Structure formats: C-alpha cells, structure tokens
Short mmCIF file of C-alpha atoms in Angstrom, two decimals:
data_model
loop_
_atom_site.label_atom_id
_atom_site.label_comp_id
_atom_site.label_asym_id
_atom_site.label_seq_id
_atom_site.Cartn_x
_atom_site.Cartn_y
_atom_site.Cartn_z
CA GLY A 318 69.16 -25.36 39.19
CA GLY A 319 72.87 -25.02 38.72
CA PHE A 320 76.24 -24.82 40.51
CA GLY A 321 75.30 -27.47 42.95
CA VAL A 322 71.89 -25.91 43.80
CA ASP A 323 68.72 -27.87 43.10
CA PHE A 324 65.51 -25.69 43.06
CA SER A 325 63.46 -28.89 43.57
CA LEU A 326 64.96 -29.76 46.93
CA ALA A 327 63.30 -28.22 49.97
CA THR A 328 66.03 -26.87 52.18
CA ASP A 329 66.10 -24.40 54.94
CA ASP A 330 68.72 -22.26 53.20
CA PHE A 331 66.89 -22.28 49.83
CA LYS A 332 67.31 -18.53 49.59
CA SER A 333 71.07 -18.70 49.71
CA GLY A 334 70.96 -21.33 46.95
CA ILE A 335 68.86 -19.20 44.64
CA ASP A 336 71.06 -16.18 45.41
CA LEU A 337 74.19 -18.24 44.39
CA VAL A 338 72.66 -19.28 41.06
CA SER A 339 71.46 -15.72 40.36
CA LYS A 340 74.96 -14.41 40.93
CA LYS A 341 76.81 -17.10 38.96
CA ILE A 342 74.65 -16.88 35.81
CA LEU A 343 75.60 -13.24 35.28
CA SER A 344 78.90 -14.44 33.72
CA HIS A 345 76.80 -16.41 31.21
CA GLY A 346 74.90 -13.31 30.08
CA VAL A 347 71.65 -14.00 31.96
CA THR A 348 70.06 -10.90 33.38
CA SER A 349 66.76 -12.49 34.51
CA PHE A 350 65.35 -16.04 34.68
CA CYS A 351 62.60 -18.37 35.83
CA PRO A 352 63.83 -20.89 38.39
CA THR A 353 62.21 -24.26 37.51
CA LEU A 354 60.99 -27.02 39.72
CA VAL A 355 60.53 -30.50 38.30
CA THR A 356 57.74 -32.81 39.47
CA SER A 357 57.81 -32.95 43.27
CA PRO A 358 55.55 -34.05 46.19
CA PRO A 359 53.14 -31.23 47.38
CA SER A 360 55.20 -30.80 50.54
CA VAL A 361 58.14 -29.60 48.39
CA TYR A 362 56.06 -26.97 46.56
CA HIS A 363 54.52 -25.76 49.81
CA GLN A 364 58.05 -25.33 51.30
CA VAL A 365 59.83 -23.96 48.27
CA LEU A 366 57.46 -21.60 46.53
CA PRO A 367 56.96 -19.20 49.44
CA GLN A 368 60.78 -18.77 49.40
CA ILE A 369 60.87 -17.64 45.78
CA SER A 370 60.25 -13.95 45.39
CA ILE A 371 60.05 -11.95 42.13
CA ARG A 372 62.76 -9.34 42.13
CA ASN A 373 64.80 -7.08 39.94
CA GLY A 374 68.40 -8.04 39.05
CA GLY A 375 71.53 -6.06 39.99
CA ALA A 376 75.08 -6.61 41.20
CA HIS A 377 73.65 -9.20 43.63
CA GLY A 378 72.54 -11.43 40.71
CA ALA A 379 70.09 -11.94 37.82
CA GLY A 380 66.41 -10.87 38.33
CA ILE A 381 63.81 -13.48 39.12
CA LEU A 382 60.77 -13.32 36.85
CA GLY A 383 58.79 -16.01 38.68
CA ALA A 384 58.93 -19.79 38.99
CA HIS A 385 58.31 -22.35 36.20
CA LEU A 386 56.56 -25.38 37.55
CA GLU A 387 57.30 -28.31 35.17
CA GLY A 388 54.83 -31.01 36.34
CA PRO A 389 53.39 -32.86 38.20
CA PHE A 390 50.34 -32.79 35.90
CA ILE A 391 52.13 -34.50 33.06
CA SER A 392 51.97 -37.86 31.11
CA LYS A 393 53.33 -41.08 32.65
CA GLU A 394 54.47 -42.20 29.18
CA LYS A 395 56.50 -39.06 28.61
CA LYS A 396 57.66 -38.34 32.13
CA GLY A 397 61.33 -38.27 31.11
CA ALA A 398 63.39 -37.69 34.29
CA HIS A 399 60.28 -36.81 36.42
CA PRO A 400 59.54 -39.35 39.28
CA GLU A 401 56.49 -41.40 38.46
CA HIS A 402 55.20 -41.74 42.02
CA CYS A 403 54.87 -37.88 42.22
CA LEU A 404 52.77 -37.49 39.00
CA ARG A 405 49.18 -36.33 39.42
CA THR A 406 45.97 -35.98 37.37
CA PHE A 407 43.20 -33.49 37.58
CA GLU A 408 40.20 -34.89 39.60
CA ALA A 409 36.82 -33.44 39.99
CA GLY A 410 38.12 -30.17 41.44
CA ALA A 411 40.66 -29.63 38.52
CA PHE A 412 42.00 -26.11 39.30
CA GLN A 413 41.45 -26.71 43.08
CA ASP A 414 43.63 -29.82 42.77
CA LEU A 415 46.35 -27.76 41.28
CA LEU A 416 46.10 -25.13 43.97
CA ALA A 417 46.14 -27.75 46.69
CA THR A 418 49.27 -29.36 45.09
CA TYR A 419 51.27 -26.07 44.66
CA GLY A 420 49.93 -24.29 47.71
CA SER A 421 50.28 -20.83 46.16
CA LEU A 422 50.57 -19.30 42.76
CA ASP A 423 51.90 -15.98 43.93
CA CYS A 424 55.39 -16.31 42.38
CA VAL A 425 54.39 -18.69 39.56
CA ARG A 426 55.04 -17.53 36.00
CA ILE A 427 54.88 -20.65 33.89
CA VAL A 428 53.16 -24.08 34.42
CA THR A 429 53.95 -27.03 32.18
CA LEU A 430 51.18 -29.60 31.83
CA ALA A 431 50.01 -32.37 29.45
CA PRO A 432 46.92 -31.08 27.63
CA GLU A 433 45.46 -34.58 26.91
CA MET A 434 44.65 -34.88 30.61
CA LYS A 435 40.91 -34.78 31.45
CA ARG A 436 39.80 -31.39 32.69
CA SER A 437 42.93 -29.64 31.59
CA SER A 438 40.99 -27.09 29.54
CA GLU A 439 39.43 -25.51 32.61
CA VAL A 440 42.81 -25.41 34.31
CA ILE A 441 44.44 -23.75 31.27
CA ARG A 442 41.60 -21.19 31.20
CA GLU A 443 41.97 -20.36 34.94
CA LEU A 444 45.82 -20.21 34.89
CA THR A 445 45.66 -17.92 31.81
CA LYS A 446 43.12 -15.69 33.46
CA GLN A 447 45.57 -15.25 36.36
CA GLY A 448 48.32 -14.15 34.00
CA ILE A 449 50.33 -17.42 34.21
CA CYS A 450 51.80 -18.78 31.03
CA VAL A 451 50.60 -22.30 30.26
CA SER A 452 53.13 -24.55 28.47
CA LEU A 453 52.50 -27.94 26.87
CA GLY A 454 54.96 -30.62 27.49
CA HIS A 455 55.87 -34.16 28.80
CA SER A 456 52.83 -35.18 26.86
CA VAL A 457 51.29 -37.70 24.39
CA ALA A 458 48.82 -35.12 23.02
CA ASN A 459 47.76 -35.32 19.41
CA LEU A 460 47.56 -32.16 17.33
CA SER A 461 43.86 -31.45 17.94
CA GLN A 462 44.36 -31.73 21.66
CA ALA A 463 47.25 -29.36 21.51
CA GLU A 464 45.26 -26.95 19.30
CA GLU A 465 42.39 -27.02 21.75
CA ALA A 466 44.81 -26.13 24.57
CA VAL A 467 46.03 -23.16 22.61
CA GLN A 468 42.47 -22.10 21.93
CA HIS A 469 41.97 -22.10 25.76
CA GLY A 470 45.05 -19.93 26.23
CA ALA A 471 48.25 -22.07 26.25
CA THR A 472 51.11 -20.19 24.52
CA PHE A 473 54.28 -22.18 25.04
CA ILE A 474 55.75 -25.66 24.34
CA THR A 475 58.25 -26.98 26.82
CA HIS A 476 61.49 -28.18 25.20
CA LEU A 477 60.12 -29.08 21.65
CA PHE A 478 60.77 -32.66 20.49
CA ASN A 479 61.80 -33.77 23.94
CA ALA A 480 59.30 -35.78 26.05
CA MET A 481 56.50 -35.63 23.41
CA LEU A 482 55.26 -37.83 20.64
CA PRO A 483 57.58 -37.75 17.59
CA PHE A 484 56.41 -35.85 14.53
CA HIS A 485 54.19 -38.18 12.36
CA HIS A 486 52.82 -36.97 9.04
CA ARG A 487 49.20 -37.99 9.75
CA ASP A 488 49.20 -36.60 13.22
CA PRO A 489 52.11 -34.30 13.90
CA GLY A 490 51.31 -33.97 17.58
CA ILE A 491 52.44 -31.00 19.62
CA VAL A 492 55.16 -30.30 17.05
CA GLY A 493 52.36 -29.57 14.54
CA LEU A 494 51.51 -26.35 16.41
CA LEU A 495 54.48 -24.65 14.67
CA THR A 496 52.54 -24.61 11.46
CA SER A 497 48.96 -25.08 12.57
CA ASP A 498 46.14 -23.02 10.93
CA LYS A 499 43.94 -23.39 14.04
CA ILE A 500 45.85 -20.91 16.23
CA PRO A 501 43.50 -17.94 17.20
CA ALA A 502 44.17 -14.79 15.34
CA GLY A 503 46.71 -12.54 16.94
CA GLN A 504 48.06 -15.31 19.09
CA ARG A 505 51.58 -16.66 18.73
CA VAL A 506 52.73 -20.03 19.94
CA PHE A 507 56.28 -20.01 21.34
CA TYR A 508 58.41 -23.09 21.82
CA GLY A 509 61.44 -23.76 23.97
CA MET A 510 64.47 -25.63 22.58
CA ILE A 511 67.46 -27.07 24.40
CA SER A 512 70.13 -26.03 22.00
CA ASP A 513 73.00 -28.00 23.71
CA GLY A 514 73.87 -30.39 20.83
CA ILE A 515 72.61 -33.29 22.89
CA HIS A 516 68.88 -33.01 23.38
CA THR A 517 68.04 -32.02 19.78
CA ASN A 518 69.92 -32.97 16.61
CA PRO A 519 71.00 -29.84 14.69
CA ALA A 520 68.74 -30.88 11.83
CA ALA A 521 65.71 -30.89 14.10
CA LEU A 522 66.73 -27.45 15.39
CA ARG A 523 66.93 -26.21 11.81
CA ILE A 524 63.57 -27.71 10.85
CA ALA A 525 61.85 -26.02 13.81
CA HIS A 526 63.59 -22.69 13.24
CA ARG A 527 62.72 -22.63 9.56
CA ALA A 528 59.08 -23.53 10.25
CA HIS A 529 58.47 -20.99 12.90
CA PRO A 530 61.48 -18.64 13.57
CA LYS A 531 59.53 -15.99 15.51
CA GLY A 532 58.45 -18.49 18.14
CA LEU A 533 61.77 -20.05 19.09
CA VAL A 534 62.88 -19.49 22.71
CA LEU A 535 66.26 -20.89 23.81
CA VAL A 536 66.05 -22.66 27.18
CA THR A 537 68.91 -24.25 29.17
CA ASP A 538 66.90 -26.90 31.03
CA ALA A 539 69.97 -26.65 33.42
CA ILE A 540 70.11 -28.87 36.44
CA ALA A 541 72.14 -28.61 39.64
CA GLY A 542 75.21 -30.12 37.94
CA MET A 543 75.64 -27.20 35.55
CA GLY A 544 78.95 -25.57 36.29
CA LEU A 545 80.18 -28.65 38.27
CA ALA A 546 82.57 -31.54 37.49
CA PRO A 547 81.16 -34.73 35.98
CA GLY A 548 79.80 -37.25 38.46
CA ARG A 549 76.59 -37.76 40.49
CA HIS A 550 74.29 -34.90 41.36
CA THR A 551 70.59 -34.54 42.19
CA LEU A 552 67.52 -33.55 40.16
CA GLY A 553 64.67 -33.18 42.68
CA GLN A 554 63.93 -36.63 44.03
CA GLN A 555 66.39 -38.46 41.84
CA VAL A 556 70.13 -39.04 41.34
CA VAL A 557 71.66 -38.06 38.00
CA GLU A 558 74.94 -38.72 36.46
CA ILE A 559 76.86 -36.22 34.34
CA ASP A 560 79.21 -37.40 31.67
CA GLY A 561 80.52 -34.60 29.57
CA LEU A 562 77.47 -32.62 28.32
CA ASN A 563 75.21 -35.72 28.76
CA THR A 564 73.17 -35.96 31.87
CA TYR A 565 71.24 -39.25 32.64
CA ILE A 566 69.15 -40.59 35.51
CA ALA A 567 71.73 -42.68 37.39
CA GLY A 568 71.95 -46.20 35.88
CA THR A 569 69.86 -45.40 32.82
CA LYS A 570 70.06 -43.67 29.43
CA THR A 571 67.18 -41.36 30.16
CA LEU A 572 68.26 -37.77 29.56
CA SER A 573 67.66 -35.61 32.66
CA GLY A 574 67.97 -31.90 32.00
CA SER A 575 71.08 -30.22 30.68
CA VAL A 576 74.34 -28.77 31.93
CA ALA A 577 74.68 -26.22 29.10
CA THR A 578 74.71 -22.54 29.96
CA MET A 579 72.65 -19.98 28.08
CA ASP A 580 75.58 -18.50 26.20
CA THR A 581 76.60 -21.94 25.02
CA CYS A 582 73.04 -22.55 23.77
CA VAL A 583 73.13 -19.16 21.79
CA ARG A 584 76.40 -20.10 20.18
CA HIS A 585 75.29 -23.66 19.32
CA PHE A 586 71.98 -22.43 17.86
CA GLN A 587 73.68 -19.83 15.72
CA GLU A 588 76.23 -22.40 14.46
CA ALA A 589 73.59 -25.12 13.82
CA THR A 590 71.14 -22.95 11.91
CA GLY A 591 73.50 -20.49 10.25
CA CYS A 592 71.06 -17.81 11.27
CA SER A 593 72.13 -14.12 11.82
CA ILE A 594 73.58 -13.11 15.09
CA GLU A 595 70.56 -10.85 15.71
CA THR A 596 68.21 -13.92 15.24
CA ALA A 597 70.30 -16.00 17.63
CA LEU A 598 70.22 -13.26 20.28
CA GLU A 599 66.51 -12.57 19.92
CA ALA A 600 65.75 -16.21 20.65
CA ALA A 601 67.36 -15.73 24.04
CA SER A 602 66.04 -12.20 24.75
CA LEU A 603 63.17 -10.78 22.75
CA HIS A 604 61.15 -13.97 22.26
CA PRO A 605 61.15 -15.03 25.92
CA ALA A 606 60.16 -11.50 26.91
CA GLN A 607 57.28 -11.54 24.36
CA LEU A 608 56.16 -14.96 25.71
CA LEU A 609 55.97 -13.63 29.24
CA GLY A 610 54.34 -10.37 28.01
CA ILE A 611 57.21 -8.12 29.28
CA GLU A 612 58.68 -7.04 25.95
CA HIS A 613 58.10 -3.35 26.91
CA GLN A 614 60.75 -3.89 29.66
CA LYS A 615 62.94 -6.74 28.64
CA GLY A 616 64.46 -8.19 25.42
CA THR A 617 64.86 -4.92 23.50
CA LEU A 618 67.04 -1.86 23.76
CA ASN A 619 64.02 0.52 23.12
CA TYR A 620 63.71 3.85 24.89
CA ASP A 621 62.34 3.33 28.39
CA SER A 622 63.11 -0.47 28.53
CA ASP A 623 65.23 -1.86 31.39
CA ALA A 624 68.71 -1.40 29.83
CA ASP A 625 69.75 -4.96 30.56
CA PHE A 626 72.41 -5.75 27.92
CA LEU A 627 75.63 -7.59 27.27
CA MET A 628 78.88 -6.89 25.65
CA LEU A 629 79.85 -9.84 23.44
CA ASN A 630 82.87 -10.51 21.22
CA ASP A 631 82.67 -11.65 17.62
CA GLY A 632 82.49 -15.36 18.77
CA LEU A 633 79.42 -14.44 20.96
CA TYR A 634 81.35 -14.99 24.20
CA VAL A 635 80.16 -12.71 27.05
CA GLN A 636 82.60 -9.90 27.95
CA ALA A 637 80.38 -7.93 30.33
CA THR A 638 76.81 -8.06 31.69
CA TYR A 639 74.79 -4.99 32.55
CA ILE A 640 71.50 -4.76 34.45
CA ALA A 641 69.48 -1.53 34.42
CA GLY A 642 72.51 0.18 32.88
CA GLU A 643 74.83 -0.87 35.65
CA GLU A 644 77.76 -3.21 35.02
CA VAL A 645 77.24 -6.31 37.16
CA TRP A 646 79.90 -8.65 35.74
CA ARG A 647 82.99 -8.24 33.60
CA GLN A 648 85.53 -10.70 32.20
CA ASP A 649 88.88 -9.94 33.77
CA ALA A 650 92.21 -9.77 31.93
CA LEU A 651 92.95 -13.38 32.83
CA GLY A 652 89.79 -14.46 31.03
CA MET A 653 88.04 -15.58 34.23
#
C-alpha cells in the first residue's frame, strides 16, 4: 500500500484506494506495479481480489500488472510482520486449499510461499502452469529445498536476506540460489531486494549484486504509511509505527515493510553498489519485466514496446513520467 491506503484491508471503497496509489506513484517514476497483500484471513482475499483488475496505465495512474499475494502459506519462524493466527499450511488438497483460501486467481501475478512446506511442489507446479510467478520467501528452507522449488518452476525470491535463514557456508539456504549449479538450463532465478538502507546493509546489497547482477529486482515493500508523516498506521491486521525510514510492528522491533519509494530505492542501490546508472535502472525496469515474462512490452525502449519511460536528472530524480508515450506527470517549476 501507500499514502494511507492498505491493500490488505477489505473496504467497500477499495477501488478508490488503489486508484489513489496508482496516481500518486507516477511522481516516483512507477509506470506499472503489483499491488501486494500480506497474510490475511480468507474473507479478506475473497473480498479484495475481485476488486483488483489488471489494467493499462495512463494519466489516471500507473498500470496494474496483477496482485502479489505474500502469504499465508509461509513459515511461522520467519513470519516477520505477518499475523501468526492467519498462517496456513497445505493439507491433503494442496492446490485446492490455496484456491479455497484466495477464492480466485484471476488477477494474481505472484504468490510468495515457503518451499519447505509439505506438498508445496505440487502447488508450485500448478501455479506455474497457470502462468503465475512463484516466489520463495518468509521461509526456513535449506538450499536443496529451494533448488527443488526452482526445478518445479519457482523463479523469484521475495526480499532476499529478509525473513529467511541467514547465509551459512555449509548450507547457504535460499540465498545460495544466487550461485547454485542446480538451476535448470535456460532458467534464471530473480530476487527482490529492499534497497532502502534499512532492510539490507549496503555490504549485503553489494554481495548479492556482485554474485548475480542479472537477477536483481528492486522492490519497495511499501506499506500504507509510505508518503505519510511518522506515527501509527496499519499493515493488514496489525498496527505499525513509522519512525523516520524505520517501520516496526507497534511495540516491537520487528521490521514491517518499508516506506521507501521506488526512485529512492534506485538512488540508494546505485550509491551503495557503485554500479552504472544503466544497471541501477534495469533493476527497476528490465529485470522485473523479464521476471513476469513481459519484457517484449515493458522494461525496454525497443521498437514496438509500450513507450513507458521517465525523464531523470543527473541525480536520478524523476522530472517527468510517460506511459504509452503520453506525459502523465511532470515536476513543476516549484519542484513539487
């Protein structure tokens, strides 16, 4: 979410909330995005998902590529800011359990799950068959479990280093996928990173980038409090506190999403890694498009692609945003 709108809250005017976020993120250089729901009760998915429609961007706001469902099929040990009472496992029906929980997969583009869960392989296979990207995250999986998930079709890692086992030299866990030799030929594993200077130390960002530069996808992990003053806000079923760029579950030191905007993440990534401007921009454009299999439309300026592009100054601050060749936002003379 962002700007006071929480995508994991079922409200009657959900559509106006998603419209507001779509409009506001144009100024941060976002031309299309995946609204994300954190772990929620089935009733929330059943109410919210039918209200998300995949659509093109324009002057009304950024395009919607489909929803990212982060949970509830994740690990209790690595739940992070996800409410424990809403977590679920796959029972005998596996994929049917998932369908019953979400209600519909019509608008779903990415599902984050923990691959160590029993019966996850069949779920990964079925989701992949339906063209949905499976991401590994909020998990205590070891490397062989993660490799098996990739062999069944998983292609993404949800916010690398956060909410997973730390790298260990004898079993590097999910992080080991970045240099694994068990990835099927022709398949690339992508990984999201929250490059906000809080979630990941710049040294960890550099290690990941140097190990697997072509797989890095910048993600904001932004919550409803993005764009608002510090204080108390919601994240799905829970209350979070914002203090500067830090966001915690109220009364704890558990990080709960981010309030960094995408343009901030690009600038921080470029500064932290010393990479070229092209590399920094591709992590927020080309790589996510490749992950979703839409690189013929998005993420490049090739002939016949969608002509979504930005005007940036030398400091990588957004001056104007264009969608399908049309100017949809411009910085005015006052710098607003």
